[in-house]
Amino acid sequence: MPFANLTIGKNEFLLLYDFNALVDAEEEAGCNLLAAFERQGNNTARELRGLLFAMTRKKHDDLDIKQIGALINMDTLRDVTLAIGEACAVAVSEEFAEKWREAVDIVADVDKEANPRDEQIPEVSDSSSAHLGVCDIQAYQAGGDLSGEQMAHLSKCSACFAAIDGINAERLKVA
Amino acid sequence: MFSLSITQRLSRRVEISAGGKQWSVLFTHDALLEIWELTGLDAMAGEVSLVRPSGKLLRAALFAVLHCAGAGPSLAESGELIKLGGLAKLRLALIDAWDASMPEPEPQAPRSDDSRAKKPLTLPEAWGVARENLRLSDQEWLAMTPRMLQVLTRQRLENMRWMELMMGTVVAFNANFSPCHPKQPFAPKSFMFHPWPEEMDDHGVSGEEIMSVFAQLPNPREPRSIN
């Protein structure tokens, strides 16, 4: 079976594309997961959670959708997105998956060179250090505001800033 | 070649491979009913879009068309047939089959946002039209695509128009030559319930057309049975 690996903390998850699991997960996720496939890398939080839920049905069916959602936060967002992409690539063919992994590595290298800022950011230890959770992002996407602490955190964390910036860019596009 | 049904022979051929075999697929009323039962979406009422389907709809559509084509995968097996590498090709084939099965747009139809636009029929209403107006059996209706039903409905309307024109000719003749005739003579089409649209109305009546209409009337030489 062509699985993709996702490591979160000490836990390892095996992800597999299975269309029947995707259909069953649509009910729980409450969104069109086939359309979510086409928008990979630009998914809403609900879609991302639904895709991860669908892909973990084969090996981790003891986890419900809330528990799967709890795995996704600003620290794990990139890994989750990449693991879902890899599971899709592996499902197409192993050759395609190899090319996909190469492409991901190249993009990561280019990204590191272009944005050395990530490495310069010091670790923050004050009350504004908590990363934005999936619920916070969802609330912001739905039109909610960020608190003062969250705003302060944004100025220090490039990952959270990028997530909020992406939503703002989408809003501008719609407008 | 002759193992194909009349529906398959009259429709554009769209094939999907499943189980190592090519299947000629179409969205017959039977397939649309399957989709309705599996997803709750009524395709006749415009609730189904294969352009951006959900996973549930795509699997149900594949299962329905394969089932009606004679292939026997279960719903879960149909899901297993949907590989990520062949997803785009499968969707294109289903859209193609949909296009070959659904009615052509009516040239005279107002736009869907126009208040005069007719509400599309639901599946039960389409069945009612087929049974009551076209006298089709359930099996005949199930095996047909909505496009074939449209052809029959158009043919029935055309027949009605010719009958109405014949009746209108008699009525107009009587009215125009009666003692109380109108100042402006009536045209036969004034008495038609379903007149031809303006741009289709410029043809004269040919002898063949008159014969075809009269051929539908009962033969007066044949004795009528009285019960």
PDB file of N, CA, C and O in Angstrom, chain A residues 13-16 51-61 63 68:
ATOM      1  N   PHE A  13       2.226   9.034  11.691  1.00  0.00           N
ATOM      2  CA  PHE A  13       0.948   8.699  11.053  1.00  0.00           C
ATOM      3  C   PHE A  13       1.211   8.235   9.624  1.00  0.00           C
ATOM      4  O   PHE A  13       2.095   8.771   8.947  1.00  0.00           O
ATOM      5  N   LEU A  14       0.409   7.250   9.196  1.00  0.00           N
ATOM      6  CA  LEU A  14       0.524   6.759   7.822  1.00  0.00           C
ATOM      7  C   LEU A  14      -0.694   7.238   7.051  1.00  0.00           C
ATOM      8  O   LEU A  14      -1.841   6.976   7.442  1.00  0.00           O
ATOM      9  N   LEU A  15      -0.422   7.948   5.962  1.00  0.00           N
ATOM     10  CA  LEU A  15      -1.502   8.554   5.181  1.00  0.00           C
ATOM     11  C   LEU A  15      -1.681   7.791   3.867  1.00  0.00           C
ATOM     12  O   LEU A  15      -0.700   7.433   3.220  1.00  0.00           O
ATOM     13  N   LEU A  16      -2.933   7.569   3.502  1.00  0.00           N
ATOM     14  CA  LEU A  16      -3.218   6.821   2.271  1.00  0.00           C
ATOM     15  C   LEU A  16      -4.403   7.449   1.550  1.00  0.00           C
ATOM     16  O   LEU A  16      -5.436   7.741   2.175  1.00  0.00           O
ATOM     17  N   LEU A  51      -9.300  16.407   4.725  1.00  0.00           N
ATOM     18  CA  LEU A  51      -8.372  15.610   3.912  1.00  0.00           C
ATOM     19  C   LEU A  51      -7.501  14.725   4.804  1.00  0.00           C
ATOM     20  O   LEU A  51      -7.309  13.537   4.524  1.00  0.00           O
ATOM     21  N   LEU A  52      -7.002  15.318   5.897  1.00  0.00           N
ATOM     22  CA  LEU A  52      -6.156  14.530   6.801  1.00  0.00           C
ATOM     23  C   LEU A  52      -6.969  13.409   7.450  1.00  0.00           C
ATOM     24  O   LEU A  52      -6.498  12.282   7.580  1.00  0.00           O
ATOM     25  N   PHE A  53      -8.202  13.731   7.786  1.00  0.00           N
ATOM     26  CA  PHE A  53      -9.101  12.731   8.389  1.00  0.00           C
ATOM     27  C   PHE A  53      -9.330  11.571   7.410  1.00  0.00           C
ATOM     28  O   PHE A  53      -9.241  10.405   7.780  1.00  0.00           O
ATOM     29  N   ALA A  54      -9.603  11.930   6.124  1.00  0.00           N
ATOM     30  CA  ALA A  54      -9.854  10.898   5.102  1.00  0.00           C
ATOM     31  C   ALA A  54      -8.628  10.010   4.925  1.00  0.00           C
ATOM     32  O   ALA A  54      -8.746   8.786   4.798  1.00  0.00           O
ATOM     33  N   MET A  55      -7.466  10.616   4.941  1.00  0.00           N
ATOM     34  CA  MET A  55      -6.249   9.858   4.636  1.00  0.00           C
ATOM     35  C   MET A  55      -5.736   9.034   5.812  1.00  0.00           C
ATOM     36  O   MET A  55      -4.873   8.169   5.635  1.00  0.00           O
ATOM     37  N   THR A  56      -6.250   9.300   6.985  1.00  0.00           N
ATOM     38  CA  THR A  56      -5.814   8.522   8.149  1.00  0.00           C
ATOM     39  C   THR A  56      -6.794   7.393   8.495  1.00  0.00           C
ATOM     40  O   THR A  56      -6.576   6.678   9.476  1.00  0.00           O
ATOM     41  N   ARG A  57      -7.865   7.226   7.695  1.00  0.00           N
ATOM     42  CA  ARG A  57      -8.886   6.220   8.017  1.00  0.00           C
ATOM     43  C   ARG A  57      -8.327   4.802   7.988  1.00  0.00           C
ATOM     44  O   ARG A  57      -8.741   3.944   8.744  1.00  0.00           O
ATOM     45  N   LYS A  58      -7.373   4.557   7.088  1.00  0.00           N
ATOM     46  CA  LYS A  58      -6.902   3.185   6.909  1.00  0.00           C
ATOM     47  C   LYS A  58      -6.152   2.678   8.137  1.00  0.00           C
ATOM     48  O   LYS A  58      -6.357   1.556   8.571  1.00  0.00           O
ATOM     49  N   LYS A  59      -5.277   3.508   8.703  1.00  0.00           N
ATOM     50  CA  LYS A  59      -4.410   3.050   9.790  1.00  0.00           C
ATOM     51  C   LYS A  59      -4.759   3.638  11.149  1.00  0.00           C
ATOM     52  O   LYS A  59      -4.273   3.168  12.164  1.00  0.00           O
ATOM     53  N   HIS A  60      -5.517   4.734  11.149  1.00  0.00           N
ATOM     54  CA  HIS A  60      -5.768   5.410  12.441  1.00  0.00           C
ATOM     55  C   HIS A  60      -7.265   5.701  12.591  1.00  0.00           C
ATOM     56  O   HIS A  60      -7.655   6.819  12.913  1.00  0.00           O
ATOM     57  N   ASP A  61      -8.084   4.698  12.336  1.00  0.00           N
ATOM     58  CA  ASP A  61      -9.526   4.953  12.375  1.00  0.00           C
ATOM     59  C   ASP A  61     -10.073   5.102  13.797  1.00  0.00           C
ATOM     60  O   ASP A  61     -11.257   5.337  13.989  1.00  0.00           O
ATOM     61  N   LEU A  63      -9.055   7.516  15.655  1.00  0.00           N
ATOM     62  CA  LEU A  63      -9.077   8.965  15.905  1.00  0.00           C
ATOM     63  C   LEU A  63     -10.294   9.586  15.226  1.00  0.00           C
ATOM     64  O   LEU A  63     -10.542   9.314  14.049  1.00  0.00           O
ATOM     65  N   ILE A  68      -8.180  14.550  15.002  1.00  0.00           N
ATOM     66  CA  ILE A  68      -7.340  14.809  13.825  1.00  0.00           C
ATOM     67  C   ILE A  68      -7.109  16.319  13.676  1.00  0.00           C
ATOM     68  O   ILE A  68      -5.995  16.778  13.411  1.00  0.00           O
TER      69      ILE A  68
END
